[in-house]
Short mmCIF file of C-alpha atoms in Angstrom, two decimals:
data_model
loop_
_atom_site.label_atom_id
_atom_site.label_comp_id
_atom_site.label_asym_id
_atom_site.label_seq_id
_atom_site.Cartn_x
_atom_site.Cartn_y
_atom_site.Cartn_z
CA UNK A 20 -18.64 -9.58 48.63
CA UNK A 21 -17.66 -11.75 51.52
CA UNK A 22 -15.13 -13.80 49.55
CA UNK A 23 -13.12 -10.81 48.36
CA UNK A 24 -13.22 -9.32 51.85
CA UNK A 25 -11.50 -12.47 53.09
CA UNK A 26 -8.85 -12.20 50.42
CA UNK A 27 -8.22 -8.56 51.30
CA UNK A 28 -7.95 -9.52 54.97
CA UNK A 29 -5.38 -12.07 53.92
CA UNK A 30 -3.40 -9.39 52.15
CA UNK A 31 -3.47 -7.11 55.19
CA UNK A 32 -2.64 -9.73 57.73
CA UNK A 33 0.12 -11.57 55.91
CA UNK A 34 3.13 -9.80 54.55
CA UNK A 35 3.92 -10.30 50.88
CA UNK A 36 6.93 -12.56 50.67
CA UNK A 37 7.54 -12.57 46.94
CA UNK A 38 5.95 -12.73 43.55
CA UNK A 39 6.45 -15.32 40.87
CA UNK A 40 5.67 -14.64 37.25
CA UNK A 41 4.59 -17.31 34.81
CA UNK A 42 5.45 -16.12 31.32
CA UNK A 43 3.69 -16.57 28.03
CA UNK A 44 4.38 -19.60 25.92
CA UNK A 45 4.91 -18.53 22.30
CA UNK A 46 5.75 -21.93 20.86
CA UNK A 47 2.32 -22.19 19.23
CA UNK A 48 2.49 -18.68 17.80
CA UNK A 49 0.93 -15.48 18.98
CA UNK A 50 -2.13 -17.06 20.62
CA UNK A 51 -2.55 -16.43 24.33
CA UNK A 52 -1.02 -19.34 26.17
CA UNK A 53 0.93 -19.53 29.42
CA UNK A 54 3.73 -21.86 30.32
CA UNK A 55 2.60 -24.82 32.36
CA UNK A 56 6.08 -25.44 33.79
CA UNK A 57 5.91 -25.58 37.59
CA UNK A 58 7.88 -22.67 39.13
CA UNK A 59 10.45 -23.86 41.68
CA UNK A 60 9.40 -21.21 44.18
CA UNK A 61 6.07 -22.93 44.64
CA UNK A 62 7.60 -26.35 45.39
CA UNK A 63 6.85 -26.19 49.09
CA UNK A 64 3.49 -24.50 48.73
CA UNK A 65 1.23 -26.18 46.25
CA UNK A 66 0.82 -29.54 44.61
CA UNK A 67 2.48 -29.64 41.19
CA UNK A 68 -0.35 -31.40 39.50
CA UNK A 69 -2.95 -29.01 40.93
CA UNK A 70 -1.03 -26.03 39.62
CA UNK A 71 -0.51 -27.55 36.17
CA UNK A 72 -4.21 -28.34 36.02
CA UNK A 73 -5.11 -24.75 36.82
CA UNK A 74 -2.77 -23.42 34.10
CA UNK A 75 -4.03 -25.94 31.57
CA UNK A 76 -7.63 -24.94 32.22
CA UNK A 77 -6.64 -21.27 31.88
CA UNK A 78 -4.92 -22.02 28.59
CA UNK A 79 -8.01 -23.86 27.33
CA UNK A 80 -10.20 -20.91 28.23
CA UNK A 81 -7.99 -18.52 26.31
CA UNK A 82 -7.92 -20.89 23.35
CA UNK A 83 -11.72 -20.86 23.41
CA UNK A 84 -11.70 -17.05 23.36
CA UNK A 85 -9.35 -16.88 20.38
CA UNK A 86 -10.79 -19.74 18.40
CA UNK A 87 -11.12 -18.97 14.73
CA UNK A 88 -14.10 -20.83 13.43
CA UNK A 89 -17.66 -20.53 12.30
CA UNK A 90 -18.82 -18.54 15.29
CA UNK A 91 -16.05 -15.92 15.05
CA UNK A 92 -16.61 -15.55 11.29
CA UNK A 93 -20.28 -14.99 11.87
CA UNK A 94 -19.59 -12.41 14.53
CA UNK A 95 -17.06 -10.70 12.29
CA UNK A 96 -19.31 -10.58 9.23
CA UNK A 97 -22.34 -9.37 11.16
CA UNK A 98 -20.27 -6.67 12.83
CA UNK A 99 -18.78 -5.61 9.47
CA UNK A 100 -22.24 -5.26 7.94
CA UNK A 101 -23.31 -2.91 10.75
CA UNK A 102 -20.01 -0.99 10.41
CA UNK A 103 -18.98 -2.40 13.82
CA UNK A 104 -21.60 -0.29 15.56
CA UNK A 105 -23.04 -3.51 16.95
CA UNK A 106 -20.11 -3.69 19.35
CA UNK A 107 -21.39 -0.56 21.03
CA UNK A 108 -24.30 -2.56 22.44
CA UNK A 109 -23.17 -6.15 22.26
CA UNK A 110 -20.31 -7.85 24.08
CA UNK A 111 -17.77 -9.64 21.95
CA UNK A 112 -17.19 -13.33 22.34
CA UNK A 113 -13.67 -12.64 23.71
CA UNK A 114 -15.07 -10.38 26.40
CA UNK A 115 -17.57 -13.02 27.46
CA UNK A 116 -14.78 -15.57 27.87
CA UNK A 117 -12.67 -13.04 29.77
CA UNK A 118 -15.47 -12.73 32.35
CA UNK A 119 -15.52 -16.52 32.54
CA UNK A 120 -11.78 -16.51 33.14
CA UNK A 121 -12.13 -13.88 35.89
CA UNK A 122 -14.71 -16.06 37.64
CA UNK A 123 -12.51 -19.11 37.26
CA UNK A 124 -9.49 -17.39 38.78
CA UNK A 125 -11.57 -16.05 41.67
CA UNK A 126 -12.91 -19.52 42.31
CA UNK A 127 -9.47 -21.09 42.19
CA UNK A 128 -8.09 -18.46 44.59
CA UNK A 129 -10.90 -19.03 47.07
CA UNK A 130 -10.90 -22.79 46.99
CA UNK A 131 -7.31 -23.76 46.49
CA UNK A 132 -4.72 -21.02 46.58
CA UNK A 133 -5.81 -18.65 49.34
CA UNK A 134 -5.75 -21.41 52.02
CA UNK A 135 -2.17 -22.10 50.91
CA UNK A 136 -1.18 -18.43 51.23
CA UNK A 137 -1.04 -17.80 47.45
CA UNK A 138 -2.89 -15.42 45.21
CA UNK A 139 -3.29 -15.67 41.44
CA UNK A 140 -3.73 -12.39 39.57
CA UNK A 141 -5.92 -12.34 36.50
CA UNK A 142 -3.53 -12.03 33.52
CA UNK A 143 -5.66 -9.30 31.95
CA UNK A 144 -4.57 -6.98 34.75
CA UNK A 145 -0.98 -7.50 33.64
CA UNK A 146 -1.69 -6.99 29.97
CA UNK A 147 -2.10 -10.73 29.18
CA UNK A 148 1.63 -11.04 29.57
CA UNK A 149 2.17 -12.96 32.80
CA UNK A 150 0.27 -14.83 35.50
CA UNK A 151 1.41 -13.18 38.71
CA UNK A 152 1.42 -15.41 41.76
CA UNK A 153 1.84 -13.63 45.07
CA UNK A 154 3.30 -15.70 47.90
CA UNK A 155 2.23 -14.58 51.32
CA UNK A 156 4.22 -15.26 54.40
CA UNK A 157 2.41 -17.79 56.56
CA UNK A 158 2.02 -15.61 59.64
CA UNK A 159 -1.50 -15.14 60.89
CA UNK A 160 -2.89 -18.15 59.08
CA UNK A 161 -2.35 -21.30 61.04
CA UNK A 162 -0.35 -24.12 59.55
CA UNK A 163 -2.15 -24.91 56.36
CA UNK A 164 -0.24 -28.10 55.75
CA UNK B 23 -18.64 10.79 53.06
CA UNK B 24 -17.46 14.36 52.62
CA UNK B 25 -13.84 13.24 52.31
CA UNK B 26 -14.85 10.91 49.46
CA UNK B 27 -16.71 13.76 47.68
CA UNK B 28 -13.68 16.03 47.87
CA UNK B 29 -11.24 13.64 46.22
CA UNK B 30 -11.74 13.44 42.44
CA UNK B 31 -12.05 9.96 40.98
CA UNK B 32 -9.00 9.34 38.87
CA UNK B 33 -9.40 7.03 35.94
CA UNK B 34 -6.54 4.80 34.78
CA UNK B 35 -6.09 6.59 31.44
CA UNK B 36 -4.81 9.64 33.27
CA UNK B 37 -1.87 7.63 34.66
CA UNK B 38 -0.98 5.73 31.52
CA UNK B 39 2.55 6.29 30.32
CA UNK B 40 3.17 6.92 26.65
CA UNK B 41 2.44 9.88 24.41
CA UNK B 42 -1.23 9.34 23.64
CA UNK B 43 -4.01 11.84 23.81
CA UNK B 44 -7.25 10.75 25.47
CA UNK B 45 -10.64 12.28 24.92
CA UNK B 46 -14.20 11.75 26.24
CA UNK B 47 -12.89 10.63 29.64
CA UNK B 48 -10.76 7.86 28.23
CA UNK B 49 -13.13 6.53 25.61
CA UNK B 50 -11.04 7.91 22.73
CA UNK B 51 -7.34 7.25 22.33
CA UNK B 52 -5.20 8.87 19.68
CA UNK B 53 -1.62 9.90 18.96
CA UNK B 54 -0.49 13.35 19.98
CA UNK B 55 -0.11 14.82 16.47
CA UNK B 56 -3.55 15.06 14.98
CA UNK B 57 -3.08 17.71 12.27
CA UNK B 58 -2.96 15.28 9.37
CA UNK B 59 -6.00 13.43 10.73
CA UNK B 60 -8.02 16.68 10.58
CA UNK B 61 -6.85 17.11 6.99
CA UNK B 62 -8.10 13.60 6.15
CA UNK B 63 -11.47 14.39 7.73
CA UNK B 64 -11.67 17.70 5.88
CA UNK B 65 -10.81 16.15 2.51
CA UNK B 66 -13.36 13.33 2.83
CA UNK B 67 -16.20 15.42 4.25
CA UNK B 68 -15.48 18.32 1.92
CA UNK B 69 -15.36 16.27 -1.26
CA UNK B 70 -18.50 14.33 -0.36
CA UNK B 71 -20.36 17.54 0.49
CA UNK B 72 -19.50 18.96 -2.90
CA UNK B 73 -20.66 15.72 -4.52
CA UNK B 74 -23.99 15.81 -2.70
CA UNK B 75 -24.45 19.49 -3.47
CA UNK B 76 -23.52 19.60 -7.15
CA UNK B 77 -23.78 16.14 -8.69
CA UNK B 78 -26.40 14.31 -6.78
CA UNK B 79 -29.46 16.49 -7.56
CA UNK B 80 -28.76 16.21 -11.31
CA UNK B 81 -27.93 12.50 -11.27
CA UNK B 82 -30.88 11.59 -9.03
CA UNK B 83 -33.28 13.10 -11.52
CA UNK B 84 -31.62 12.17 -14.81
CA UNK B 85 -30.19 8.77 -13.94
CA UNK B 86 -31.34 7.14 -10.75
CA UNK B 87 -32.06 8.13 -7.12
CA UNK B 88 -30.09 5.09 -6.02
CA UNK B 89 -26.86 6.87 -6.82
CA UNK B 90 -26.91 9.40 -3.97
CA UNK B 91 -28.36 6.78 -1.60
CA UNK B 92 -25.45 4.42 -2.22
CA UNK B 93 -23.02 7.35 -1.95
CA UNK B 94 -24.45 8.25 1.48
CA UNK B 95 -24.14 4.65 2.73
CA UNK B 96 -20.58 4.41 1.46
CA UNK B 97 -19.73 7.78 3.02
CA UNK B 98 -21.06 6.67 6.43
CA UNK B 99 -19.14 3.40 6.20
CA UNK B 100 -15.90 5.23 5.38
CA UNK B 101 -16.40 7.66 8.31
CA UNK B 102 -17.23 4.84 10.71
CA UNK B 103 -14.10 2.94 9.75
CA UNK B 104 -11.91 6.04 9.93
CA UNK B 105 -13.18 6.98 13.38
CA UNK B 106 -12.94 3.39 14.58
CA UNK B 107 -9.30 3.18 13.41
CA UNK B 108 -8.37 6.55 14.85
CA UNK B 109 -10.09 6.37 18.19
CA UNK B 110 -9.44 2.78 19.26
CA UNK B 111 -6.56 1.25 21.13
CA UNK B 112 -4.30 -0.32 18.48
CA UNK B 113 -3.18 -3.10 20.88
CA UNK B 114 -0.91 -1.23 23.25
CA UNK B 115 0.96 -3.52 25.66
CA UNK B 116 0.99 -2.67 29.32
CA UNK B 117 4.36 -1.73 30.69
CA UNK B 118 5.87 -3.94 33.35
CA UNK B 119 5.26 -3.06 36.98
CA UNK B 120 8.42 -2.63 39.06
CA UNK B 121 8.36 -6.12 40.59
CA UNK B 122 7.81 -7.75 37.21
CA UNK B 123 10.66 -5.72 35.73
CA UNK B 124 12.98 -6.84 38.55
CA UNK B 125 11.90 -10.46 38.11
CA UNK B 126 12.75 -10.33 34.39
CA UNK B 127 16.09 -8.66 35.18
CA UNK B 128 16.96 -11.45 37.56
CA UNK B 129 16.00 -14.03 34.94
CA UNK B 130 18.23 -12.34 32.39
CA UNK B 131 21.13 -12.31 34.80
CA UNK B 132 20.56 -15.93 35.65
CA UNK B 133 20.55 -16.89 31.99
CA UNK B 134 23.68 -14.92 31.23
CA UNK B 135 25.45 -16.45 34.20
CA UNK B 136 28.39 -14.86 35.94
CA UNK B 137 30.05 -12.45 33.61
CA UNK B 138 33.66 -11.85 34.66
CA UNK B 139 34.61 -8.22 35.06
CA UNK B 140 35.77 -6.69 31.79
CA UNK B 141 33.65 -9.04 29.65
CA UNK B 142 30.42 -7.94 28.00
CA UNK B 143 27.14 -9.61 28.81
CA UNK B 144 25.19 -10.86 25.82
CA UNK B 145 22.34 -8.68 24.50
CA UNK B 146 18.87 -9.11 25.86
CA UNK B 147 17.21 -11.44 23.41
CA UNK B 148 15.05 -14.47 23.99
CA UNK B 149 14.72 -17.16 21.34
CA UNK B 150 11.41 -18.94 20.81
CA UNK B 151 10.54 -21.53 18.25
CA UNK B 152 7.30 -20.89 16.41
CA UNK B 153 6.18 -23.41 13.80
CA UNK B 154 9.70 -24.62 13.38
CA UNK B 155 11.17 -21.16 12.95
CA UNK B 156 13.43 -19.45 15.51
CA UNK B 157 12.04 -16.02 16.37
CA UNK B 158 13.99 -13.57 18.44
CA UNK B 159 12.11 -11.63 21.10
CA UNK B 160 13.76 -8.36 21.84
CA UNK B 161 13.76 -6.62 25.21
CA UNK B 162 12.15 -3.20 25.27
CA UNK B 163 14.10 -0.86 27.55
CA UNK B 164 11.20 1.59 27.73
CA UNK B 165 8.47 -0.84 28.63
CA UNK B 166 10.78 -3.27 30.52
CA UNK B 167 9.29 -6.29 28.83
CA UNK B 168 10.37 -8.85 26.26
CA UNK B 169 8.22 -7.90 23.31
CA UNK B 170 5.85 -10.64 22.18
CA UNK B 171 6.36 -11.86 18.58
CA UNK B 172 5.28 -9.28 16.02
CA UNK B 173 5.06 -6.50 18.62
CA UNK B 174 7.11 -3.38 18.14
CA UNK B 175 7.71 -0.13 19.99
CA UNK B 176 6.30 2.96 18.33
CA UNK B 177 8.52 5.94 19.10
CA UNK B 178 5.83 8.44 18.17
CA UNK B 179 3.30 7.10 20.67
CA UNK B 180 6.00 5.67 22.99
CA UNK B 181 4.16 2.40 23.42
CA UNK B 182 4.82 -1.22 22.52
CA UNK B 183 2.02 -2.24 20.17
CA UNK B 184 1.01 -5.84 19.51
CA UNK B 185 1.22 -6.96 15.86
CA UNK B 186 2.52 -3.47 15.01
CA UNK B 187 1.88 -2.57 11.41
CA UNK B 188 2.83 1.10 11.17
CA UNK B 189 2.07 4.49 12.65
CA UNK B 190 -0.32 6.27 10.26
CA UNK B 191 -0.45 10.07 10.56
CA UNK B 192 -3.49 10.15 8.22
CA UNK B 193 -5.59 8.43 10.89
CA UNK B 194 -3.62 9.93 13.75
CA UNK B 195 -2.94 6.61 15.46
CA UNK B 196 -0.84 3.46 15.31
CA UNK B 197 -2.19 0.55 13.29
CA UNK B 198 -1.85 -2.70 15.25
CA UNK B 199 -3.63 -5.87 16.12
CA UNK B 200 -6.86 -4.35 17.32
CA UNK B 201 -7.49 -1.83 14.60
CA UNK B 202 -5.82 -3.29 11.54
CA UNK B 203 -9.04 -4.65 10.02
CA UNK B 204 -10.75 -1.26 10.51
CA UNK B 205 -7.80 0.43 8.81
CA UNK B 206 -7.98 -2.01 5.92
CA UNK B 207 -11.70 -1.58 5.52
CA UNK B 208 -11.19 2.19 5.67
CA UNK B 209 -8.68 2.16 2.79
CA UNK B 210 -10.85 -0.27 0.83
CA UNK B 211 -14.07 1.66 1.26
CA UNK B 212 -12.32 4.96 0.63
CA UNK B 213 -10.93 3.53 -2.66
CA UNK B 214 -14.50 2.56 -3.63
CA UNK B 215 -15.84 5.96 -2.61
CA UNK B 216 -13.13 7.78 -4.56
CA UNK B 217 -13.73 5.67 -7.68
CA UNK B 218 -17.48 6.14 -7.29
CA UNK B 219 -17.32 9.93 -7.00
CA UNK B 220 -14.74 10.18 -9.79
CA UNK B 221 -16.83 8.05 -12.15
CA UNK B 222 -20.06 9.91 -11.50
CA UNK B 223 -18.32 13.25 -11.88
CA UNK B 224 -17.24 12.23 -15.33
CA UNK B 225 -20.68 10.92 -16.16
CA UNK B 226 -22.27 14.09 -14.87
CA UNK B 227 -19.96 16.37 -16.85
CA UNK B 228 -20.48 14.32 -20.02
CA UNK B 229 -24.28 14.28 -19.67
CA UNK B 230 -24.46 17.98 -18.97
CA UNK B 231 -22.01 18.91 -21.70
CA UNK B 232 -24.19 17.13 -24.30
CA UNK B 233 -26.98 19.59 -23.43
CA UNK B 234 -25.22 22.78 -22.40
CA UNK B 235 -21.63 22.55 -23.58
CA UNK B 236 -18.49 21.79 -21.70
CA UNK B 237 -17.49 25.29 -20.50
CA UNK B 238 -20.98 26.19 -19.34
CA UNK B 239 -21.19 22.90 -17.42
CA UNK B 240 -18.04 23.74 -15.53
CA UNK B 241 -19.37 27.18 -14.80
CA UNK B 242 -22.66 25.76 -13.47
CA UNK B 243 -21.01 23.24 -11.24
CA UNK B 244 -17.57 24.57 -10.13
CA UNK B 245 -17.35 21.94 -7.43
CA UNK B 246 -16.89 19.29 -10.01
CA UNK B 247 -13.39 20.50 -10.95
CA UNK B 248 -12.29 20.44 -7.31
CA UNK B 249 -13.71 16.98 -6.79
CA UNK B 250 -12.05 15.59 -9.84
CA UNK B 251 -8.69 16.99 -8.74
CA UNK B 252 -8.99 15.59 -5.21
CA UNK B 253 -10.23 12.22 -6.42
CA UNK B 254 -7.58 11.89 -9.06
CA UNK B 255 -4.71 12.33 -6.60
CA UNK B 256 -6.41 10.34 -3.86
CA UNK B 257 -7.12 7.50 -6.25
CA UNK B 258 -3.51 6.67 -6.95
CA UNK B 259 -2.36 6.77 -3.35
CA UNK B 260 -5.34 5.07 -1.63
CA UNK B 261 -5.90 2.41 -4.28
CA UNK B 262 -2.19 1.62 -4.19
CA UNK B 263 -2.25 1.41 -0.40
CA UNK B 264 -5.28 -0.89 -0.50
CA UNK B 265 -3.52 -3.14 -2.97
CA UNK B 266 -0.40 -3.24 -0.85
CA UNK B 267 -2.33 -4.17 2.30
CA UNK B 268 -4.31 -6.81 0.43
CA UNK B 269 -0.98 -8.34 -0.56
CA UNK B 270 0.22 -8.20 3.07
CA UNK B 271 -2.98 -9.76 4.38
CA UNK B 272 -2.82 -12.63 1.91
CA UNK B 273 0.67 -13.41 3.23
CA UNK B 274 -0.22 -12.63 6.89
CA UNK B 275 2.60 -10.08 7.14
CA UNK B 276 2.72 -6.64 8.71
CA UNK B 277 4.05 -3.51 7.06
CA UNK B 278 6.78 -3.46 9.71
CA UNK B 279 7.93 -6.98 8.81
CA UNK B 280 7.76 -6.18 5.13
CA UNK B 281 9.92 -3.09 5.47
CA UNK B 282 12.48 -4.90 7.62
CA UNK B 283 12.46 -7.90 5.30
CA UNK B 284 11.91 -10.25 8.23
CA UNK B 285 10.40 -13.05 6.09
CA UNK B 286 11.99 -12.22 2.76
CA UNK B 287 13.24 -15.76 2.33
CA UNK B 288 16.90 -15.09 2.98
CA UNK B 289 18.62 -17.97 4.82
CA UNK B 290 15.48 -20.05 4.29
CA UNK B 291 13.60 -17.85 6.72
CA UNK B 292 9.86 -18.16 6.25
CA UNK B 293 6.88 -16.47 7.83
CA UNK B 294 5.88 -18.76 10.72
CA UNK B 295 2.52 -17.06 11.16
CA UNK B 296 1.27 -17.66 7.64
CA UNK B 297 -1.22 -20.46 7.14
CA UNK B 298 0.26 -21.02 3.66
CA UNK B 299 -3.26 -20.49 2.30
CA UNK B 300 -4.48 -17.08 1.12
CA UNK B 301 -8.07 -17.62 2.26
CA UNK B 302 -7.04 -18.77 5.74
CA UNK B 303 -4.74 -15.81 6.07
CA UNK B 304 -7.42 -13.34 5.02
CA UNK B 305 -9.98 -14.96 7.32
CA UNK B 306 -7.64 -14.81 10.30
CA UNK B 307 -6.76 -11.16 9.81
CA UNK B 308 -10.17 -9.85 8.81
CA UNK B 309 -12.64 -12.19 10.50
CA UNK B 310 -10.65 -13.20 13.56
CA UNK B 311 -11.86 -12.59 17.08
CA UNK B 312 -12.17 -8.99 18.29
CA UNK B 313 -9.30 -8.69 20.74
CA UNK B 314 -9.99 -6.73 23.95
CA UNK B 315 -7.95 -3.78 25.05
CA UNK B 316 -5.71 -4.58 28.01
CA UNK B 317 -5.44 -0.95 28.96
CA UNK B 318 -8.69 -0.55 30.92
CA UNK B 319 -8.66 3.17 30.31
CA UNK B 320 -11.89 3.92 32.10
CA UNK B 321 -11.23 1.85 35.22
CA UNK B 322 -10.82 3.79 38.42
CA UNK B 323 -7.37 4.09 39.95
CA UNK B 324 -7.17 2.46 43.37
CA UNK B 325 -4.77 3.82 45.95
CA UNK B 326 -3.05 0.49 46.42
CA UNK B 327 -2.51 -0.06 42.70
CA UNK B 328 1.15 0.00 41.77
CA UNK B 329 2.17 2.38 39.04
CA UNK B 330 4.24 1.22 36.02
CA UNK B 331 7.98 1.86 36.35
CA UNK B 332 8.28 4.71 33.89
CA UNK B 333 5.35 6.77 35.13
CA UNK B 334 7.31 9.17 37.28
CA UNK B 335 4.60 11.80 36.87
CA UNK B 336 0.95 11.41 35.94
CA UNK B 337 0.62 11.40 32.18
CA UNK B 338 -1.46 14.42 31.25
CA UNK B 339 -2.98 15.35 27.92
CA UNK B 340 -1.41 18.75 27.53
CA UNK B 341 2.26 18.46 28.23
CA UNK B 342 3.52 15.02 29.13
CA UNK B 343 7.18 14.75 29.88
CA UNK B 344 9.12 11.91 28.24
CA UNK B 345 9.17 9.65 31.21
CA UNK B 346 11.73 7.09 30.11
CA UNK B 347 14.63 9.18 31.41
CA UNK B 348 13.21 9.28 34.95
CA UNK B 349 13.43 5.60 35.72
CA UNK B 350 15.83 4.61 38.46
CA UNK B 351 16.35 1.03 37.17
CA UNK B 352 19.75 0.74 35.47
CA UNK B 353 18.28 -0.46 32.17
CA UNK B 354 18.60 2.73 30.10
CA UNK B 355 22.15 2.74 28.66
CA UNK B 356 24.57 5.09 30.24
CA UNK B 357 28.32 5.31 30.62
CA UNK B 358 28.27 2.14 32.71
CA UNK B 359 26.47 0.02 30.12
CA UNK B 360 28.87 -2.56 28.69
CA UNK B 361 29.64 -1.82 25.09
CA UNK B 362 28.24 -5.06 23.74
CA UNK B 363 24.76 -4.20 24.98
CA UNK B 364 24.82 -0.91 23.08
CA UNK B 365 24.54 -2.31 19.52
CA UNK B 366 21.30 -3.99 20.46
CA UNK B 367 20.10 -0.80 22.07
CA UNK B 368 21.17 1.20 19.03
CA UNK B 369 19.47 -1.41 16.89
CA UNK B 370 16.21 -0.91 18.69
CA UNK B 371 16.63 2.84 18.38
CA UNK B 372 17.17 2.39 14.63
CA UNK B 373 14.11 0.18 14.42
CA UNK B 374 12.13 2.87 16.17
CA UNK B 375 13.42 5.47 13.74
CA UNK B 376 12.35 3.27 10.86
CA UNK B 377 8.80 3.32 12.15
CA UNK B 378 8.59 7.05 11.88
CA UNK B 379 8.17 6.73 8.10
CA UNK B 380 4.62 8.02 7.48
CA UNK B 381 4.05 6.30 4.14
CA UNK B 382 5.06 2.68 4.51
CA UNK B 383 4.14 1.95 0.93
CA UNK B 384 7.17 3.85 -0.28
CA UNK B 385 10.22 1.91 -1.40
CA UNK B 386 11.84 -0.19 1.27
CA UNK B 387 14.30 1.54 3.51
CA UNK B 388 17.92 0.55 2.99
CA UNK B 389 18.51 -2.57 5.02
CA UNK B 390 20.24 -1.42 8.14
CA UNK B 391 22.71 -3.74 9.82
CA UNK B 392 20.87 -5.91 12.29
CA UNK B 393 23.77 -6.01 14.73
CA UNK B 394 26.50 -3.61 13.65
CA UNK B 395 29.96 -4.98 14.34
CA UNK B 396 31.05 -1.74 16.04
CA UNK B 397 28.74 0.95 17.27
CA UNK B 398 30.52 3.58 15.15
CA UNK B 399 29.02 2.03 11.98
CA UNK B 400 25.51 2.98 13.10
CA UNK B 401 24.11 5.42 10.48
CA UNK B 402 23.14 8.82 11.84
CA UNK B 403 19.48 9.06 12.83
CA UNK B 404 17.15 11.90 12.09
CA UNK B 405 16.34 14.26 14.96
CA UNK B 406 15.47 12.04 17.89
CA UNK B 407 11.85 11.97 18.96
CA UNK B 408 12.45 11.19 22.57
CA UNK B 409 15.05 12.04 25.16
CA UNK B 410 15.77 8.32 25.48
CA UNK B 411 16.74 8.15 21.87
CA UNK B 412 18.82 11.30 22.20
CA UNK B 413 20.76 9.81 25.10
CA UNK B 414 21.19 6.53 23.19
CA UNK B 415 22.53 8.39 20.12
CA UNK B 416 24.84 10.52 22.25
CA UNK B 417 26.34 7.48 23.90
CA UNK B 418 26.71 5.63 20.60
CA UNK B 419 28.42 8.57 18.93
CA UNK B 420 30.69 9.07 21.94
CA UNK B 421 32.20 5.63 21.34
#
């Protein structure tokens, strides 16, 4: 796809300066939630509010995936009655939301972060442990700001 | 195009660290030792075959044809749950890539501040507050991550597993977040199946004895004796295990936490994960969302993908080498590790040794000191499973 080709070009042209890792926030328990605290390394790169908005939306999406309510009970009971064979043909609710999250991150990268020389990595590629933000040196890209 | 055809596509499961066995091109994931799992399969399939061969024809005619039908359904459910537990990813956590490991190291050093020469840096623990309770997150030296709450490192599989319950040799896999409900349903349905077969064996023998006499009945259907023996012994263990896990689920605890006495109530420590309501706890554990596997076993390896720190060699099925000793990062304790860091390392080694217990329903292990005052008070461990543990024990004993 043209968009990913541009991102790969970005990676090849600009050297990787450093990586910042946003850790998980366990204050609400074991649910998947990332810290919204603004990392100091990004001070000069991106707007604080924009970043916090991205993280909050990401957290909301994960909360939607892990929500325990009527829908998850129904899915669980139906799956149990079929001895969980239904998961061989059907996608789970969590997997559907993960695809939504992948699309969201791609869109955020294209619209906001790539022009600033940053790249967000989907947390699922890091085991849902961290949000990895790669900071590229502003070499071939003209002054973005 | 010819160059592409010559290079074999490598899937990610082939490069995963840890001591797991993978089958069906990464679709199946199990522990390395599978002997006891085959025994489980043999016992279940064998006993049910005898039941279908000897009891069912008689009972279908003289009582009801629904009896073998229900037995078949129950048998299929038990097998489905067993295979689902054994073959699925229990919730293995991905190890940290080199850059992430370095980042965490730097954070730890920043938190500890400048330690003057000769003084010991504090152990690697992070404190988080969950529902008003302080929970300590320990650092895993093998996986180079701070373990999430309720995660634990299984020394048999050499992986950190999320919501680690125990390593079960009967199913040949760890029991963790992703397969705990299948494990519970397996024990529950197996209890029902055992009770069912036992009951109808008795009924069958009684009904036949009324007509032919007890001894002749046993001679006609020799399988019955074998079935009754197997069911009798299975009944006590499996029903007990089901009861134990029902108790754990109602309190939203794991076997690992129960054995360690994490939420036993000492020092007003309470389980921060419990909803304080049995029904809510059961619903969360049994009917919660189906968590995805983060391992992506069947994804294709890309050339530019970084490899986790401890994968010095590709992990193969047949003879994987314990890879923890090949890391170059100075995180595995050696003669340069300050003494104060060693108790916490020894502590994690002890905790790993605890997890080797195959039957977690046995009496609680003697409470080991959480942070021994001096390393020499560490109780001797059984034969170490990994080279890492061996090196840790050697260093501790050398003190």
